Amino acid sequence: MSLIFRSNRLFTLGVQLAKSNLIPNKQFSISHRLAQLKFTNQHEWVKVNGNIGTIGITDYAQDKLGEVVYLELPEVGAEFEQSSQFATLESVKAVSECYIPVSGKVVEVNEPLKDNPSTVNSSPLEEGWLAKVELTNPAEIDKLMDQNQYEEFLKSDDH
């Protein structure tokens, strides 16, 4: 009887945690993260938190590029204008330049990628981010595509 009682309590606790969002719904969590991103027609993304933009490449880009084996990230302190080249990814297929979606000053780079560049492939929207920049022109965000616009862009022949 004690085992059944404990099992029911654990089940009840699990239901309460799920309802309280302490255990996030995976599908909701992925959709919510995508909704927070803005995209370029070069297949980079940016997620803005305050005046800091975290930048990476899209799942589409990493898939087309193939397994990333080497990368060159910008130096902390470097300043870039929107759409200028800021990083280079080398895969087994090709070398690809990455263009910064917003103007800013690099405040952090994803150092673990230097030892494990394939993280860009396995987690392009989370652990595979490339750099964080302090925005110098936040209005540029409004010129980027949201998730729905980017999905439509992918369906077109323009990419």
Tab-separated table of C-alpha atoms in Angstrom:
chain	number	residue	atom	x	y	z
A	1	MET	CA	0.000	0.000	0.000
A	2	SER	CA	2.819	2.380	0.775
A	3	LEU	CA	4.296	1.933	-2.724
A	4	ILE	CA	0.940	2.729	-4.367
A	5	PHE	CA	0.493	5.791	-2.172
A	6	ARG	CA	3.988	7.081	-3.058
A	7	SER	CA	3.405	6.350	-6.735
A	8	ASN	CA	0.138	8.309	-6.723
A	9	ARG	CA	1.830	11.214	-4.911
A	10	LEU	CA	4.639	11.267	-7.488
A	11	PHE	CA	2.113	11.172	-10.322
A	12	THR	CA	0.142	14.018	-8.748
A	13	LEU	CA	3.328	16.025	-8.236
A	14	GLY	CA	4.287	15.449	-11.884
A	15	VAL	CA	0.886	16.678	-13.083
A	16	GLN	CA	1.158	19.775	-10.881
A	17	LEU	CA	4.650	20.548	-12.190
A	18	ALA	CA	3.507	20.157	-15.786
A	19	LYS	CA	0.541	22.473	-15.203
A	20	SER	CA	2.752	25.046	-13.528
A	21	ASN	CA	5.119	25.148	-16.555
A	22	LEU	CA	8.076	24.077	-14.422
A	23	ILE	CA	8.330	21.161	-16.834
A	24	PRO	CA	7.842	22.883	-20.202
A	25	ASN	CA	5.909	21.375	-23.044
A	26	LYS	CA	8.619	20.610	-25.648
A	27	GLN	CA	6.499	21.620	-28.640
A	28	PHE	CA	5.402	24.891	-27.027
A	29	SER	CA	8.961	25.561	-25.951
A	30	ILE	CA	10.352	25.183	-29.499
A	31	SER	CA	7.589	27.302	-31.048
A	32	HIS	CA	8.046	29.965	-28.375
A	33	ARG	CA	11.816	30.129	-29.024
A	34	LEU	CA	11.271	30.459	-32.790
A	35	ALA	CA	8.759	33.236	-32.238
A	36	GLN	CA	11.438	35.214	-30.380
A	37	LEU	CA	13.851	35.071	-33.327
A	38	LYS	CA	14.238	37.409	-36.292
A	39	PHE	CA	15.710	36.116	-39.555
A	40	THR	CA	17.714	37.385	-42.533
A	41	ASN	CA	17.489	36.284	-46.150
A	42	GLN	CA	21.038	34.946	-45.695
A	43	HIS	CA	19.674	32.447	-43.104
A	44	GLU	CA	21.057	34.015	-39.943
A	45	TRP	CA	18.916	34.652	-36.883
A	46	VAL	CA	19.038	37.048	-33.972
A	47	LYS	CA	17.305	36.893	-30.611
A	48	VAL	CA	17.196	40.198	-28.766
A	49	ASN	CA	17.177	40.463	-24.992
A	50	GLY	CA	17.360	44.087	-23.899
A	51	ASN	CA	20.139	45.633	-25.965
A	52	ILE	CA	21.983	42.330	-26.566
A	53	GLY	CA	21.417	40.263	-29.689
A	54	THR	CA	22.403	36.594	-29.790
A	55	ILE	CA	23.228	35.523	-33.350
A	56	GLY	CA	23.410	32.182	-35.129
A	57	ILE	CA	22.509	30.381	-38.332
A	58	THR	CA	19.190	28.734	-39.071
A	59	ASP	CA	18.459	25.036	-39.213
A	60	TYR	CA	17.985	25.424	-42.970
A	61	ALA	CA	21.471	26.935	-43.310
A	62	GLN	CA	23.211	24.267	-41.252
A	63	ASP	CA	21.444	21.544	-43.233
A	64	LYS	CA	22.544	23.011	-46.576
A	65	LEU	CA	26.067	23.613	-45.299
A	66	GLY	CA	26.643	20.098	-43.981
A	67	GLU	CA	28.737	19.103	-41.005
A	68	VAL	CA	30.655	22.114	-39.714
A	69	VAL	CA	34.278	21.155	-39.050
A	70	TYR	CA	35.887	24.555	-38.495
A	71	LEU	CA	34.779	28.108	-37.802
A	72	GLU	CA	36.182	31.583	-37.402
A	73	LEU	CA	34.325	33.740	-34.923
A	74	PRO	CA	34.732	37.500	-34.509
A	75	GLU	CA	36.876	39.017	-31.798
A	76	VAL	CA	35.180	40.395	-28.694
A	77	GLY	CA	35.097	44.164	-29.088
A	78	ALA	CA	34.854	44.068	-32.889
A	79	GLU	CA	32.164	46.319	-34.354
A	80	PHE	CA	30.082	45.439	-37.400
A	81	GLU	CA	27.505	47.162	-39.558
A	82	GLN	CA	24.324	45.260	-40.416
A	83	SER	CA	24.787	42.720	-43.240
A	84	SER	CA	28.592	42.720	-43.078
A	85	GLN	CA	30.534	39.473	-42.804
A	86	PHE	CA	31.320	38.620	-39.197
A	87	ALA	CA	32.081	34.880	-39.122
A	88	THR	CA	33.073	32.006	-41.390
A	89	LEU	CA	31.918	28.399	-41.196
A	90	GLU	CA	33.760	25.600	-42.951
A	91	SER	CA	32.036	22.296	-43.573
A	92	VAL	CA	32.897	19.102	-45.377
A	93	LYS	CA	31.020	20.592	-48.361
A	94	ALA	CA	31.952	24.287	-48.485
A	95	VAL	CA	33.077	27.465	-46.774
A	96	SER	CA	30.295	29.887	-45.926
A	97	GLU	CA	30.395	33.458	-44.709
A	98	CYS	CA	27.953	34.588	-42.051
A	99	TYR	CA	26.486	38.075	-42.228
A	100	ILE	CA	25.513	39.920	-39.099
A	101	PRO	CA	21.758	40.612	-38.939
A	102	VAL	CA	22.124	43.782	-36.850
A	103	SER	CA	24.790	46.417	-36.301
A	104	GLY	CA	26.657	46.112	-33.056
A	105	LYS	CA	29.721	45.493	-30.957
A	106	VAL	CA	30.649	41.883	-30.160
A	107	VAL	CA	30.442	41.334	-26.409
A	108	GLU	CA	30.766	37.532	-26.364
A	109	VAL	CA	31.526	34.641	-28.695
A	110	ASN	CA	30.559	31.020	-28.197
A	111	GLU	CA	34.016	29.716	-27.240
A	112	PRO	CA	32.954	26.034	-26.873
A	113	LEU	CA	32.205	25.983	-30.618
A	114	LYS	CA	35.934	26.256	-31.340
A	115	ASP	CA	36.460	22.775	-29.877
A	116	ASN	CA	33.136	21.366	-31.062
A	117	PRO	CA	32.001	23.216	-34.223
A	118	SER	CA	29.439	20.539	-35.109
A	119	THR	CA	27.259	21.949	-32.298
A	120	VAL	CA	26.166	24.437	-34.975
A	121	ASN	CA	24.582	21.426	-36.739
A	122	SER	CA	23.148	19.634	-33.744
A	123	SER	CA	21.725	22.729	-32.033
A	124	PRO	CA	21.694	25.723	-34.412
A	125	LEU	CA	18.999	27.616	-32.476
A	126	GLU	CA	20.313	26.993	-28.968
A	127	GLU	CA	23.842	25.848	-28.066
A	128	GLY	CA	25.113	26.587	-31.593
A	129	TRP	CA	24.823	30.379	-31.378
A	130	LEU	CA	27.866	32.210	-32.742
A	131	ALA	CA	28.125	35.588	-31.032
A	132	LYS	CA	26.376	38.131	-28.846
A	133	VAL	CA	26.417	41.780	-29.808
A	134	GLU	CA	25.434	45.006	-28.124
A	135	LEU	CA	23.008	46.614	-30.565
A	136	THR	CA	23.972	50.003	-31.943
A	137	ASN	CA	20.793	50.467	-34.007
A	138	PRO	CA	17.846	48.556	-32.474
A	139	ALA	CA	15.494	49.797	-35.224
A	140	GLU	CA	17.198	47.348	-37.616
A	141	ILE	CA	15.347	44.511	-35.879
A	142	ASP	CA	12.085	45.723	-37.419
A	143	LYS	CA	13.496	45.180	-40.927
A	144	LEU	CA	14.144	41.460	-40.316
A	145	MET	CA	11.704	38.608	-40.946
A	146	ASP	CA	9.665	37.014	-38.183
A	147	GLN	CA	9.111	33.248	-38.068
A	148	ASN	CA	6.105	33.255	-40.422
A	149	GLN	CA	7.803	35.522	-42.956
A	150	TYR	CA	10.938	33.365	-42.870
A	151	GLU	CA	8.926	30.172	-43.435
A	152	GLU	CA	7.270	31.823	-46.450
A	153	PHE	CA	10.679	32.957	-47.678
A	154	LEU	CA	11.910	29.348	-47.521
A	155	LYS	CA	9.001	28.256	-49.718
A	156	SER	CA	9.951	30.824	-52.358
A	157	ASP	CA	12.693	30.535	-54.960
A	158	ASP	CA	14.453	33.630	-53.623
A	159	HIS	CA	16.842	31.869	-51.271
